[in-house]
PDB file of C-alpha atoms in Angstrom:
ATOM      1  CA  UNK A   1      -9.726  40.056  36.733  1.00  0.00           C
ATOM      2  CA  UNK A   2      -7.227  42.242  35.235  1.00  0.00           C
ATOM      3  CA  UNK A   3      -5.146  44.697  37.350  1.00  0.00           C
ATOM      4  CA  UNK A   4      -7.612  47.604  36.744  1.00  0.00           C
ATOM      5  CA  UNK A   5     -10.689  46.257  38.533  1.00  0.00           C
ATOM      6  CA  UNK A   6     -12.522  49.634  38.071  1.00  0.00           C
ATOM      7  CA  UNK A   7     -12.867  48.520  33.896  1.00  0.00           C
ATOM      8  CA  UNK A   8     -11.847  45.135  32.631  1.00  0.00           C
ATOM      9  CA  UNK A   9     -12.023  45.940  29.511  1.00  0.00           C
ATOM     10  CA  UNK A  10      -9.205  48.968  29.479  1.00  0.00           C
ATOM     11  CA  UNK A  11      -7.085  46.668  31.420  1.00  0.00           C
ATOM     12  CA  UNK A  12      -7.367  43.647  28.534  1.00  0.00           C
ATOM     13  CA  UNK A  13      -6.295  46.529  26.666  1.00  0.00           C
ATOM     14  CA  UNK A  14      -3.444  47.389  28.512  1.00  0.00           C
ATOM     15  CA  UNK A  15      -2.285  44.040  28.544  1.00  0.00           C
ATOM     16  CA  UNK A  16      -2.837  43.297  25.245  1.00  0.00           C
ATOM     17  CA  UNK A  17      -0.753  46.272  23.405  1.00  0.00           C
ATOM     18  CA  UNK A  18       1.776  45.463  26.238  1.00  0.00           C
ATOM     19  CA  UNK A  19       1.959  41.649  25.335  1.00  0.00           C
ATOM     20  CA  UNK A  20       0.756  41.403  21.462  1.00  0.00           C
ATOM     21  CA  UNK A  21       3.812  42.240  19.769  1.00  0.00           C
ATOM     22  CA  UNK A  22       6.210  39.617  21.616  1.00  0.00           C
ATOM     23  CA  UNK A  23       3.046  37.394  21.736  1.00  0.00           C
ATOM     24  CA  UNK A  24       3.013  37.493  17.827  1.00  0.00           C
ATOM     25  CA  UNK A  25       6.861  37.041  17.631  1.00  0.00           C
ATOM     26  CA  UNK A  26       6.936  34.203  19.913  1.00  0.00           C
ATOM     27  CA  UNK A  27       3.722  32.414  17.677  1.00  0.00           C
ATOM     28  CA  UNK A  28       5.576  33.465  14.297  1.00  0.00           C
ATOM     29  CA  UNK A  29       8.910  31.872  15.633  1.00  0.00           C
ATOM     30  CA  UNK A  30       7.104  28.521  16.930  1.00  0.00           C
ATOM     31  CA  UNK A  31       4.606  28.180  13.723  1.00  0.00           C
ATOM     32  CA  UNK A  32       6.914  29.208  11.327  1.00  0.00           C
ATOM     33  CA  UNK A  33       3.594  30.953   9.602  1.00  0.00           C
ATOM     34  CA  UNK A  34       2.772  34.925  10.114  1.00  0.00           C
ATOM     35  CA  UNK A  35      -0.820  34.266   9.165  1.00  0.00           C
ATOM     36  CA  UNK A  36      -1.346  31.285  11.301  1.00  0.00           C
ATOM     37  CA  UNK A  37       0.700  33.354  14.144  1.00  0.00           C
ATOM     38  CA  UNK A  38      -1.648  36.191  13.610  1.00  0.00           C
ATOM     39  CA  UNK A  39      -4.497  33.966  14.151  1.00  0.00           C
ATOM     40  CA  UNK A  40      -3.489  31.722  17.109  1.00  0.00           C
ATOM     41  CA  UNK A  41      -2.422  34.788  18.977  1.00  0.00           C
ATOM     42  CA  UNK A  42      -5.728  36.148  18.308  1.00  0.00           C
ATOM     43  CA  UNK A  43      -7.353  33.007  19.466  1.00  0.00           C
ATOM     44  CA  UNK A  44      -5.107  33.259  22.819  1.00  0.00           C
ATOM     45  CA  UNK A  45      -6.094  36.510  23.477  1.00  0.00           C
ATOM     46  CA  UNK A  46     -10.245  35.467  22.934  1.00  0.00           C
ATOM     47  CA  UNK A  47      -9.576  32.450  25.548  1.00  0.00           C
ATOM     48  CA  UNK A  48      -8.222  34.900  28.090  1.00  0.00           C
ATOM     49  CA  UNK A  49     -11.226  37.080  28.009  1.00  0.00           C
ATOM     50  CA  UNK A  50     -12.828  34.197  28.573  1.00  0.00           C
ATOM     51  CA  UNK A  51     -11.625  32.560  31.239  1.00  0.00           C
ATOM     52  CA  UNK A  52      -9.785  36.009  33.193  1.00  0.00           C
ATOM     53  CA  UNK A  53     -12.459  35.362  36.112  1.00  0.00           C
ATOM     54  CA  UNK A  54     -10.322  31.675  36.618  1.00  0.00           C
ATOM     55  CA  UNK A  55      -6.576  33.291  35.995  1.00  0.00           C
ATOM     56  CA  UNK A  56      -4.819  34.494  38.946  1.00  0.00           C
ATOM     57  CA  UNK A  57      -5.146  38.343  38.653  1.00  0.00           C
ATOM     58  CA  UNK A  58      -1.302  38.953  38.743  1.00  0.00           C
ATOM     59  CA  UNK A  59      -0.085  40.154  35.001  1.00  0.00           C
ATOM     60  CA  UNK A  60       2.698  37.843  35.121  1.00  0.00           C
ATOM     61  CA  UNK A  61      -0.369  35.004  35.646  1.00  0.00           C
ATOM     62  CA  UNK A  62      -1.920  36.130  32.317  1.00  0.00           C
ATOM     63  CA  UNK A  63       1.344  36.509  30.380  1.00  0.00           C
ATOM     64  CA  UNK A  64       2.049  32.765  31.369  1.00  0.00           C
ATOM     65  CA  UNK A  65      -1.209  31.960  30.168  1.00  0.00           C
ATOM     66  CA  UNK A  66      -1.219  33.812  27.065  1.00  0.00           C
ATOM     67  CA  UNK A  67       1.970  31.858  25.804  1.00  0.00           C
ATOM     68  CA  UNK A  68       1.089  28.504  26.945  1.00  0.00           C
ATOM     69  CA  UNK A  69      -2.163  29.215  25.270  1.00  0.00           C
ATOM     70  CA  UNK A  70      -0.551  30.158  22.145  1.00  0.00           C
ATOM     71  CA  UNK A  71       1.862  26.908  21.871  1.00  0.00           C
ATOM     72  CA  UNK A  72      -0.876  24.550  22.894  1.00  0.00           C
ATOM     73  CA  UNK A  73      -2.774  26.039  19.753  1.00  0.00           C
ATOM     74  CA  UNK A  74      -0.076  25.790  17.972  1.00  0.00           C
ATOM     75  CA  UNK A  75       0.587  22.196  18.456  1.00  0.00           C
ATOM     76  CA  UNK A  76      -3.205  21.887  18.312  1.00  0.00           C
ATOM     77  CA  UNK A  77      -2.850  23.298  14.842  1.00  0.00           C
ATOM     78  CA  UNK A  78       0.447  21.073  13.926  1.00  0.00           C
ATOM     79  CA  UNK A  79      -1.348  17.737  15.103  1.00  0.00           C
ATOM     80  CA  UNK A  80      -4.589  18.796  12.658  1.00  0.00           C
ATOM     81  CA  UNK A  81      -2.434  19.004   9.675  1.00  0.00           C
ATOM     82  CA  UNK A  82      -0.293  16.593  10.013  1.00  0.00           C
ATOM     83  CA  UNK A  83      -3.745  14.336  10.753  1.00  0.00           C
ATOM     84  CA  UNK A  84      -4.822  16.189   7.288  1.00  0.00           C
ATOM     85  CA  UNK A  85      -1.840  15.366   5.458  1.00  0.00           C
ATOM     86  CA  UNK A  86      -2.059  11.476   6.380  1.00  0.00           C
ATOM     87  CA  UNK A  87      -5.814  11.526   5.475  1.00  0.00           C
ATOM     88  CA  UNK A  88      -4.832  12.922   1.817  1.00  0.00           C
ATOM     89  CA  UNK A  89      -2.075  10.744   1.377  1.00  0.00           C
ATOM     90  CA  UNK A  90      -4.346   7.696   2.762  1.00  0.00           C
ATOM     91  CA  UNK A  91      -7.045   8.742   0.003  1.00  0.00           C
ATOM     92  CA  UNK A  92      -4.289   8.784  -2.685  1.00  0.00           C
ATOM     93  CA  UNK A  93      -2.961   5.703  -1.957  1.00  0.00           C
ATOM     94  CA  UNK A  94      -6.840   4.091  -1.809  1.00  0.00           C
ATOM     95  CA  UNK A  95      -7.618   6.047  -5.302  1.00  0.00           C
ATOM     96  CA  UNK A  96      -4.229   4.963  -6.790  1.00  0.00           C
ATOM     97  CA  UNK A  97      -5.118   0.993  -5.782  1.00  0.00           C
ATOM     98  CA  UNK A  98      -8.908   1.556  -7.404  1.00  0.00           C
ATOM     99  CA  UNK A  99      -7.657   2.609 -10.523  1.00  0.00           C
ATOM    100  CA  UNK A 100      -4.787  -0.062 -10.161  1.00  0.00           C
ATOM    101  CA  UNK A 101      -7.324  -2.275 -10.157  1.00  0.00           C
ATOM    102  CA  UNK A 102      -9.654  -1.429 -12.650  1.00  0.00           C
ATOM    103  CA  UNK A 103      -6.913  -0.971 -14.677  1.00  0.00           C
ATOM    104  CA  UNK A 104      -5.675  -4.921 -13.803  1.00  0.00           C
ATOM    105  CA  UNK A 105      -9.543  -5.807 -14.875  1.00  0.00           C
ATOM    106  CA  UNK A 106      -9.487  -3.862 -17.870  1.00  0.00           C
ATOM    107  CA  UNK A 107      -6.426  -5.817 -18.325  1.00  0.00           C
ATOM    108  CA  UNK A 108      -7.606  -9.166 -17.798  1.00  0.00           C
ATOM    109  CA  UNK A 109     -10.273  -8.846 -19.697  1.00  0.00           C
ATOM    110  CA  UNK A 110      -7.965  -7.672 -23.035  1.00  0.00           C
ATOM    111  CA  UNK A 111      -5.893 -10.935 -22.553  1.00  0.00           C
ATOM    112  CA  UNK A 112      -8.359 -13.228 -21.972  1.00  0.00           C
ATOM    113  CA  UNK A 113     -10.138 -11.662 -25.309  1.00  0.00           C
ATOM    114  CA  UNK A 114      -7.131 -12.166 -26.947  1.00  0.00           C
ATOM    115  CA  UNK A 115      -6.930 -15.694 -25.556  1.00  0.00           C
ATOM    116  CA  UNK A 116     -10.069 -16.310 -27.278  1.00  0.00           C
ATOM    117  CA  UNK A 117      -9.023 -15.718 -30.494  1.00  0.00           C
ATOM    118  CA  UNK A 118      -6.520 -18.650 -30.696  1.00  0.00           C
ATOM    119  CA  UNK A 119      -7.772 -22.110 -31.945  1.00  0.00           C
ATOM    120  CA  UNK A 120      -9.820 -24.496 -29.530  1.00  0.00           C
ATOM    121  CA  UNK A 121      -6.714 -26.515 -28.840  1.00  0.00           C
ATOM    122  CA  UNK A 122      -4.394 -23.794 -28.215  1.00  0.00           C
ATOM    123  CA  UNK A 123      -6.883 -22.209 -25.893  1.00  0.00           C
ATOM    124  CA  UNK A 124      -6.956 -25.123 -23.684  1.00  0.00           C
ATOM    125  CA  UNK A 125      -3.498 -25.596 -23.588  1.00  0.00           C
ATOM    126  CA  UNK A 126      -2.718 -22.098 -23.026  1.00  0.00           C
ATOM    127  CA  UNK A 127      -5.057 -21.740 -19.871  1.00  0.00           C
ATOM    128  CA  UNK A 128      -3.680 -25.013 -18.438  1.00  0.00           C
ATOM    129  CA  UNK A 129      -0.066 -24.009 -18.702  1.00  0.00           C
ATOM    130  CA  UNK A 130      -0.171 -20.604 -18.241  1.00  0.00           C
ATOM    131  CA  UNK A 131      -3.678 -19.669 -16.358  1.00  0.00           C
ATOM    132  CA  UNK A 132      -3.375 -22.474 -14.341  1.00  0.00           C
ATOM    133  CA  UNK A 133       0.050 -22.977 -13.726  1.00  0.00           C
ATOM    134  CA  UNK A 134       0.439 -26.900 -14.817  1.00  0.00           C
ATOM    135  CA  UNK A 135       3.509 -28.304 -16.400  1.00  0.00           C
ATOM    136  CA  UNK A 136       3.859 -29.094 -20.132  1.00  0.00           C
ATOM    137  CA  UNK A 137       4.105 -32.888 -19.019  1.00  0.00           C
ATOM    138  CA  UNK A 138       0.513 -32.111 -17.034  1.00  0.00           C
ATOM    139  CA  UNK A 139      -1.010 -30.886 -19.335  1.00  0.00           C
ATOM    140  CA  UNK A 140       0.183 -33.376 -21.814  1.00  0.00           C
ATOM    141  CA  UNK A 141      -0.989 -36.101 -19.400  1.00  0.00           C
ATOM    142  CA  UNK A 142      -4.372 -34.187 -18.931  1.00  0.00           C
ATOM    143  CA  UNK A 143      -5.184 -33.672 -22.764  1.00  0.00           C
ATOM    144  CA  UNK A 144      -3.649 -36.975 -23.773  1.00  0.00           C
ATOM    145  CA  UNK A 145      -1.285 -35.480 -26.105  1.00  0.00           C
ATOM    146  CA  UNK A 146       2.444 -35.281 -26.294  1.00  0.00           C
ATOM    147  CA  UNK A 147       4.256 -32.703 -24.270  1.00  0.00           C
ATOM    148  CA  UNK A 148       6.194 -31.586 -27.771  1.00  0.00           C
ATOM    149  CA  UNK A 149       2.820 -31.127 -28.924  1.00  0.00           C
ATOM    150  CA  UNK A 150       1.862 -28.886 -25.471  1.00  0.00           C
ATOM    151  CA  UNK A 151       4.898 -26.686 -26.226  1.00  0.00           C
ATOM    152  CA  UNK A 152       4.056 -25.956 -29.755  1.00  0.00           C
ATOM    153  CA  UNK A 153       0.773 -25.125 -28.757  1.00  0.00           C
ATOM    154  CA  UNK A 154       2.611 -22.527 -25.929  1.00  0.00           C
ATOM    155  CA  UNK A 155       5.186 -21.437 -28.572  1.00  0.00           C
ATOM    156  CA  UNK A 156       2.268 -20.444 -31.497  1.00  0.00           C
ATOM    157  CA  UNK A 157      -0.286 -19.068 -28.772  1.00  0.00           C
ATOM    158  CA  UNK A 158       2.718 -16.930 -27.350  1.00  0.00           C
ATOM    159  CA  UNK A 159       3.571 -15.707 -31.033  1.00  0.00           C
ATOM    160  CA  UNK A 160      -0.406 -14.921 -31.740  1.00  0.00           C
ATOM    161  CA  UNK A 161      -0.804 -13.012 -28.180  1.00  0.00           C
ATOM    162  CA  UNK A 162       2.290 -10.671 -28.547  1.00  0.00           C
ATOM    163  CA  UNK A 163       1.236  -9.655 -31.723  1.00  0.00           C
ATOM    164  CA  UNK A 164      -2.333  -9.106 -30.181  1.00  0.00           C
ATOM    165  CA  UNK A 165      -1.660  -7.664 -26.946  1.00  0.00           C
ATOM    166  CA  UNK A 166       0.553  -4.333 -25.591  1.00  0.00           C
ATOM    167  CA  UNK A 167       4.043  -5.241 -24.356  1.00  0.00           C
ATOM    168  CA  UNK A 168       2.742  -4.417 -20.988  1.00  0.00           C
ATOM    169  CA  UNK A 169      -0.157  -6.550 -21.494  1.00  0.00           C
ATOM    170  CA  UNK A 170       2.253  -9.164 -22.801  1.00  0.00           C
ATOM    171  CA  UNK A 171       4.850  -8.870 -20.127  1.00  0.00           C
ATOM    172  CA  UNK A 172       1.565  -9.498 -17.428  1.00  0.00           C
ATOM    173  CA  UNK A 173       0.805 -12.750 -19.472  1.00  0.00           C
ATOM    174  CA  UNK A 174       4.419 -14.249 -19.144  1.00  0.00           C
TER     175      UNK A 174
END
């Protein structure tokens, strides 16, 4: 209990106009935030009516308690937002990669539209050396044609595509 036995609730008061201004200083100098300050302190003050049957009844007991009270809310408070702060950036970077990726589809599915509209022979060449990654003499080997023949093919599909497709839709195609 307080050090007026007689009523507990005069002596909170006593120690609270005695404490609250250096109380509030001391939370506005370690949260850099007068609102915040004003309502840890206030929070400190709430757990020591609480729990001033368990606090050593010596003033000095209370005032140590009040201001380790106040800076473990206050690093209570620091560790929320900074675990706020990764959760927003963590749901930015997750939105960002959804729209990256619908955007890649949306993509995709332009060029490969586009790829369509080339002749039937250009088409297969063009998927084989480009989609698929095989050389000119591969392909030429796996459509029985010439490999001067598989580079014309590239070079007029290229020329049909660029004129079809964005540049950044181009550039993704190269």
């Amino acid at each position: 209990m307080f050090l007026n036995n007689n009523n507990p609730q005069l002596a909170f008061r006593e120690f609270y106009d005695q404490t609250h201004g250096k109380a509030y200083r001391f939370a506005v100098k370690h949260s850099n935030n007068e609102f915040l300050a004003e309502e840890i302190v206030q929070t400190a003050y709430l757990k020591i009516w609480e729990k001033q049957d368990n606090i050593h009844p010596e003033f000095i007991a209370f005032k140590s308690y009040l201001y380790t009270t106040i800076k473990n809310l206050i690093y209570k408070e620091y560790h929320r937002k900074v675990t706020e702060q990764a959760a927003i950036i963590n749901y930015q970077i997750y939105e960002s990669e959804i729209n990256q990726n619908d955007n890649m589809d949306e993509l995709l599915l332009k060029v490969n539209l586009a790829v369509e509209t080339l002749p039937k022979r250009q088409q297969e060449v063009f998927r084989l050396v480009k989609m698929s990654g095989l050389t000119y003499r591969q392909a030429a080997k796996q459509l029985e044609i010439s490999e001067s023949t598989v580079e014309k093919h590239i070079i007029s599909s290229l020329k049909k595509l660029r004129s079809l497709l964005s540049d950044f839709a181009y550039t993704i195609l190269l």
